[in-house]
């Protein structure tokens, strides 16, 4: 007997899967509801980790070291130190603030404070030293940078110290605590989200298995009339894909009002992240992840569940 | 296609013997009834022919091939050559009459045009043309069994096996179904039928194999129902 072309077979499988989905009515609806919950968990994990990441990096950015130089320190020496620091692997950025800029900033900050400004005028000379603002890639790396600067200071030209003070040694405890909190928050966050995702995937998997358990008689009848394994499996996998697709779209649709509603709250509570803006600007990425997970979970769990009832 | 049961035994859990050294030959185009009380091993015999059960000992040869040595894929081809009808009909409840029959044709890889022309035709043959778009839940027992028969014969199998096909039917429907099987046999298909309905056997008037407690106790060429 001649074999039908692959296209015909595929068309039949997709059609059968669609009818299967449509005629199972409540069973399909139940799978969709459970799948929506799973995908919501996955989607929420995306949002929570975005909030966490942005908050953490904001916090990280707030951690820095300021190196204050003595007023007599020559600019070239400071700039050459800056280039030296920039070559350190743990350093992200170094910003130089000259004495004049420091004075300008000081003036701006004390705009309304006539007494201080007058006192400054009377001094005649600029009392402020230049400074370097250093940001490390990781908060834990500040100690090394601070130690390096200390050594440089001792070894500096002509035995004359050019660094007045390094504020790391004053903020040290706060920096260390913060970096520990950031680390453990990240670990806890990823462990929790992983657990949540696994549990919800298992629940969906079981629901799909139950829907296929209902069809176990049908599966054996299909085999009895001579349908090949793949021809039996195919429509169930297609049904799983349809359930995943619809659930993914519903979940994305639900995220719209929810993130809108939570937008302002998150913006005020966390540092500057509006979750609604995040949803809009990353819409296609989130869509891809949510719908993709739905389709994958639907297809894989159907595939595995049918396999259980196939004989021969 | 000749069928040979060669010394076939089936044991469950070591002690319970469902079949005990059963041997017989069914020639092409025969109409064989297998009779006996419940638990005599009739259904087990048919299940082995469909490779749903494996014999503990002995061989089942179909056209000189031991079917229990076949791979799953090859067995699918064999199953398409055997049409099966059951007491509980075993239709696909989510598919309508047309789709139930079309499914068997699709599984056999038949093209769409053939399916579209053959399904109405085979439904006419079992006198069910008017119910083509009904779902199994909307049909009576007799009608369901006719759909099952239509599905069994649509791929023009060499053999039809029917396990208590009239078990759930009233006398009128029983008579009709038996007539359909006779017609199928007249068209050149081997029919193997199990029953414990005396009236069915007497109205067929062909070969009867009698089973009792897993053994073959009688094989009459034009038998009557005797127990």
Coordinates of C-alpha atoms in Angstrom, one line a residue, chain A residues 7-308:
Chain A
X7 CA 1.7 16.8 4.3
X8 CA -1.5 14.9 4.4
X9 CA -0.6 13.1 7.5
X10 CA 0.4 16.3 9.2
X11 CA -2.8 18.0 8.1
X12 CA -4.9 15.1 9.5
X13 CA -3.0 15.1 12.8
X14 CA -3.4 18.9 13.3
X15 CA -7.1 18.7 12.4
X16 CA -7.7 15.8 14.8
X17 CA -5.8 17.6 17.6
X18 CA -8.0 20.7 17.0
X19 CA -11.2 18.7 17.1
X20 CA -10.0 16.8 20.2
X21 CA -9.5 20.2 21.9
X22 CA -12.7 21.7 20.8
X23 CA -15.0 18.7 21.6
X24 CA -13.4 18.0 25.0
X25 CA -15.0 21.3 26.1
X26 CA -14.7 21.3 29.9
X27 CA -11.6 19.1 30.0
X28 CA -9.8 21.5 27.8
X29 CA -11.0 24.5 29.8
X30 CA -9.7 22.8 33.0
X31 CA -6.3 22.3 31.4
X32 CA -6.2 25.9 30.3
X33 CA -7.1 27.2 33.8
X34 CA -4.3 25.1 35.4
X35 CA -1.9 26.1 32.7
X36 CA -2.7 29.8 33.1
X37 CA -1.8 29.4 36.8
X38 CA 1.5 27.8 35.9
X39 CA 2.4 30.4 33.3
X40 CA 1.4 33.2 35.7
X41 CA 3.9 31.8 38.2
X42 CA 6.6 31.7 35.5
X43 CA 5.6 35.3 34.4
X44 CA 5.6 36.5 38.0
X45 CA 9.1 35.1 38.4
X46 CA 10.2 37.1 35.4
X47 CA 8.8 40.3 36.9
X48 CA 10.1 39.6 40.4
X49 CA 13.5 38.8 39.2
X50 CA 13.5 42.0 37.1
X51 CA 12.5 44.0 40.2
X52 CA 15.1 42.3 42.2
X53 CA 17.9 42.7 39.6
X54 CA 17.2 46.4 39.0
X55 CA 16.9 47.1 42.7
X56 CA 20.1 45.2 43.4
X57 CA 22.0 47.0 40.7
X58 CA 20.7 50.3 41.9
X59 CA 21.9 49.5 45.4
X60 CA 25.3 48.3 44.0
X61 CA 25.6 51.6 42.1
X62 CA 25.1 53.5 45.3
X63 CA 28.1 51.8 46.8
X64 CA 31.4 53.4 45.8
X65 CA 34.7 54.7 47.2
X66 CA 35.7 58.3 47.3
X67 CA 39.4 59.0 47.4
X68 CA 40.1 62.6 48.6
X69 CA 43.5 64.1 47.8
X70 CA 45.4 66.7 49.7
X71 CA 45.1 70.1 48.2
X72 CA 48.8 70.2 47.3
X73 CA 48.6 67.0 45.3
X74 CA 49.6 67.7 41.6
X75 CA 46.9 67.0 39.1
X76 CA 49.2 64.9 36.8
X77 CA 49.9 62.5 39.7
X78 CA 46.2 62.1 40.4
X79 CA 45.5 61.5 36.8
X80 CA 48.2 58.9 36.4
X81 CA 46.9 57.2 39.6
X82 CA 43.5 57.3 37.9
X83 CA 44.8 55.5 34.8
X84 CA 46.5 53.0 37.1
X85 CA 43.3 52.3 39.0
X86 CA 41.4 51.9 35.7
X87 CA 43.6 49.0 34.8
X88 CA 42.5 47.0 37.8
X89 CA 40.2 44.2 36.7
X90 CA 37.7 44.7 39.5
X91 CA 37.1 48.4 38.7
X92 CA 34.1 49.4 36.7
X93 CA 34.4 53.2 36.5
X94 CA 36.7 56.0 37.9
X95 CA 35.6 59.6 37.8
X96 CA 37.9 62.5 38.5
X97 CA 36.7 65.6 40.2
X98 CA 39.2 68.5 40.1
X99 CA 39.6 71.0 42.8
X100 CA 37.7 73.6 40.8
X101 CA 34.8 71.3 40.2
X102 CA 34.7 70.4 43.9
X103 CA 34.5 74.0 44.7
X104 CA 31.8 74.6 42.2
X105 CA 29.7 71.7 43.6
X106 CA 30.2 73.0 47.1
X107 CA 29.0 76.4 46.1
X108 CA 25.9 74.9 44.4
X109 CA 25.1 72.8 47.4
X110 CA 25.3 75.8 49.8
X111 CA 23.6 78.3 47.5
X112 CA 21.3 79.5 50.2
X113 CA 23.8 79.4 52.9
X114 CA 25.3 82.9 52.9
X115 CA 27.4 82.4 56.0
X116 CA 29.3 79.5 54.6
X117 CA 29.8 81.2 51.2
X118 CA 31.1 84.3 53.0
X119 CA 33.5 82.2 55.0
X120 CA 34.7 80.6 51.7
X121 CA 35.3 84.0 50.2
X122 CA 37.4 85.0 53.2
X123 CA 39.6 82.0 52.9
X124 CA 40.6 83.3 49.4
X125 CA 42.3 80.0 48.4
X126 CA 40.3 76.9 47.4
X127 CA 40.3 74.7 50.5
X128 CA 38.9 71.6 48.8
X129 CA 41.1 68.8 47.4
X130 CA 40.5 66.9 44.2
X131 CA 38.8 63.5 44.4
X132 CA 38.3 60.2 42.6
X133 CA 35.0 58.4 42.6
X134 CA 35.5 54.6 42.1
X135 CA 32.9 52.0 41.4
X136 CA 33.7 48.4 41.5
X137 CA 32.0 45.6 39.6
X138 CA 31.1 43.7 42.8
X139 CA 30.6 45.3 46.3
X140 CA 32.9 42.6 47.7
X141 CA 35.8 44.0 45.6
X142 CA 36.0 47.4 47.4
X143 CA 38.3 46.1 50.1
X144 CA 40.9 45.1 47.6
X145 CA 40.7 48.4 45.8
X146 CA 41.0 50.3 49.0
X147 CA 44.0 48.3 50.1
X148 CA 45.6 48.9 46.7
X149 CA 45.1 52.7 47.1
X150 CA 46.6 52.6 50.6
X151 CA 49.7 50.9 49.3
X152 CA 50.0 53.3 46.4
X153 CA 49.7 56.2 48.9
X154 CA 52.6 54.9 51.0
X155 CA 54.8 54.2 47.9
X156 CA 53.9 57.5 46.3
X157 CA 56.5 59.8 44.9
X158 CA 59.1 61.3 47.2
X159 CA 57.5 59.7 50.2
X160 CA 54.9 62.4 50.3
X161 CA 51.3 61.3 50.9
X162 CA 48.9 62.7 48.4
X163 CA 45.8 60.9 49.6
X164 CA 44.0 62.7 52.4
X165 CA 41.5 60.0 53.1
X166 CA 39.6 57.0 51.6
X167 CA 36.0 56.8 52.8
X168 CA 35.9 53.0 52.3
X169 CA 37.4 52.5 55.8
X170 CA 34.5 54.6 57.2
X171 CA 31.7 52.8 55.3
X172 CA 33.3 49.4 55.4
X173 CA 30.8 47.7 57.7
X174 CA 27.8 49.1 55.8
X175 CA 29.3 48.0 52.5
X176 CA 30.1 44.5 53.7
X177 CA 26.6 44.0 55.1
X178 CA 25.0 45.3 51.9
X179 CA 27.0 43.0 49.7
X180 CA 26.0 40.0 51.9
X181 CA 22.3 41.0 51.7
X182 CA 22.5 41.3 48.0
X183 CA 24.1 37.9 47.6
X184 CA 21.7 36.1 49.8
X185 CA 18.7 37.9 48.4
X186 CA 19.8 36.7 44.9
X187 CA 20.3 33.1 46.1
X188 CA 17.0 32.9 48.0
X189 CA 15.2 34.5 45.0
X190 CA 16.5 32.0 42.5
X191 CA 15.9 29.0 44.8
X192 CA 12.3 30.1 45.5
X193 CA 11.5 30.8 41.9
X194 CA 13.0 27.5 40.8
X195 CA 10.9 25.6 43.4
X196 CA 7.7 27.5 42.4
X197 CA 8.3 26.8 38.7
X198 CA 8.9 23.1 39.3
X199 CA 5.9 22.7 41.5
X200 CA 3.5 24.4 39.1
X201 CA 4.9 22.5 36.1
X202 CA 4.3 19.3 37.9
X203 CA 0.7 20.3 38.6
X204 CA 0.1 21.1 35.0
X205 CA 1.8 17.9 33.9
X206 CA -0.5 15.9 36.2
X207 CA -3.6 17.7 34.8
X208 CA -2.6 16.9 31.3
X209 CA -2.0 13.3 32.3
X210 CA -5.5 13.1 33.8
X211 CA -7.1 14.4 30.6
X212 CA -5.3 11.8 28.6
X213 CA -6.1 9.1 31.2
X214 CA -9.8 9.8 30.3
X215 CA -8.9 8.9 26.7
X216 CA -6.9 5.7 27.4
X217 CA -9.7 3.5 25.9
X218 CA -9.7 5.6 22.8
X219 CA -5.9 5.2 22.5
X220 CA -6.2 1.4 22.6
X221 CA -9.0 1.5 20.0
X222 CA -6.9 3.7 17.7
X223 CA -4.1 1.1 18.0
X224 CA -6.5 -1.7 17.4
X225 CA -7.6 -0.3 14.0
X226 CA -3.9 -0.2 13.1
X227 CA -2.9 3.4 13.8
X228 CA 0.9 3.8 14.2
X229 CA 2.2 5.1 17.5
X230 CA 3.0 8.6 16.1
X231 CA -0.4 8.8 14.5
X232 CA -2.0 8.2 17.9
X233 CA 0.4 10.5 19.7
X234 CA 0.3 13.4 17.2
X235 CA -3.3 14.7 17.9
X236 CA -2.7 14.7 21.6
X237 CA 0.5 16.6 21.3
X238 CA -1.3 19.1 19.0
X239 CA -4.1 19.5 21.6
X240 CA -1.4 20.2 24.2
X241 CA 0.2 22.8 22.0
X242 CA -3.2 24.5 21.5
X243 CA -3.8 24.5 25.3
X244 CA -0.4 26.0 25.9
X245 CA -0.8 28.6 23.2
X246 CA -4.2 29.8 24.5
X247 CA -3.1 29.7 28.1
X248 CA 0.0 31.8 27.2
X249 CA -2.1 34.4 25.5
X250 CA -4.6 34.6 28.3
X251 CA -1.7 34.9 30.8
X252 CA -0.2 37.8 28.9
X253 CA -3.5 39.4 28.6
X254 CA -4.0 39.1 32.4
X255 CA -0.6 40.7 33.1
X256 CA -1.7 43.9 31.4
X257 CA -4.2 45.2 34.0
X258 CA -2.3 43.6 36.9
X259 CA 1.0 45.2 36.0
X260 CA -0.8 48.5 35.3
X261 CA -2.4 48.3 38.8
X262 CA 0.9 47.4 40.5
X263 CA 3.0 49.9 38.4
X264 CA 2.9 52.9 40.8
X265 CA 3.2 50.8 43.9
X266 CA 6.3 49.1 42.6
X267 CA 7.8 52.4 41.5
X268 CA 7.4 53.9 44.9
X269 CA 8.4 50.9 46.9
X270 CA 11.4 49.7 44.8
X271 CA 14.0 51.9 43.5
X272 CA 12.6 53.4 40.4
X273 CA 11.2 50.4 38.6
X274 CA 7.7 50.7 37.2
X275 CA 6.5 47.2 36.5
X276 CA 4.0 48.4 33.9
X277 CA 6.7 50.1 31.9
X278 CA 8.8 47.0 32.2
X279 CA 5.9 44.9 30.9
X280 CA 5.4 47.2 27.9
X281 CA 9.0 47.6 27.0
X282 CA 9.8 43.9 27.3
X283 CA 6.4 42.8 25.9
X284 CA 7.7 40.5 23.1
X285 CA 10.4 38.9 25.2
X286 CA 7.9 38.1 28.0
X287 CA 5.4 36.9 25.4
X288 CA 7.9 34.6 23.9
X289 CA 8.9 33.1 27.3
X290 CA 5.3 32.7 28.6
X291 CA 3.8 31.3 25.4
X292 CA 6.9 29.3 24.6
X293 CA 6.8 27.7 28.1
X294 CA 3.1 27.0 27.7
X295 CA 3.5 25.3 24.3
X296 CA 6.5 23.3 25.6
X297 CA 4.8 22.2 28.8
X298 CA 1.7 21.2 26.9
X299 CA 3.5 19.3 24.1
X300 CA 5.9 17.5 26.3
X301 CA 3.4 16.5 29.0
X302 CA 1.0 15.2 26.4
X303 CA 3.7 13.3 24.6
X304 CA 4.9 11.6 27.8
X305 CA 1.3 10.9 29.0
X306 CA 0.1 9.2 25.8
X307 CA 3.2 7.1 25.6
X308 CA 2.1 5.5 28.9

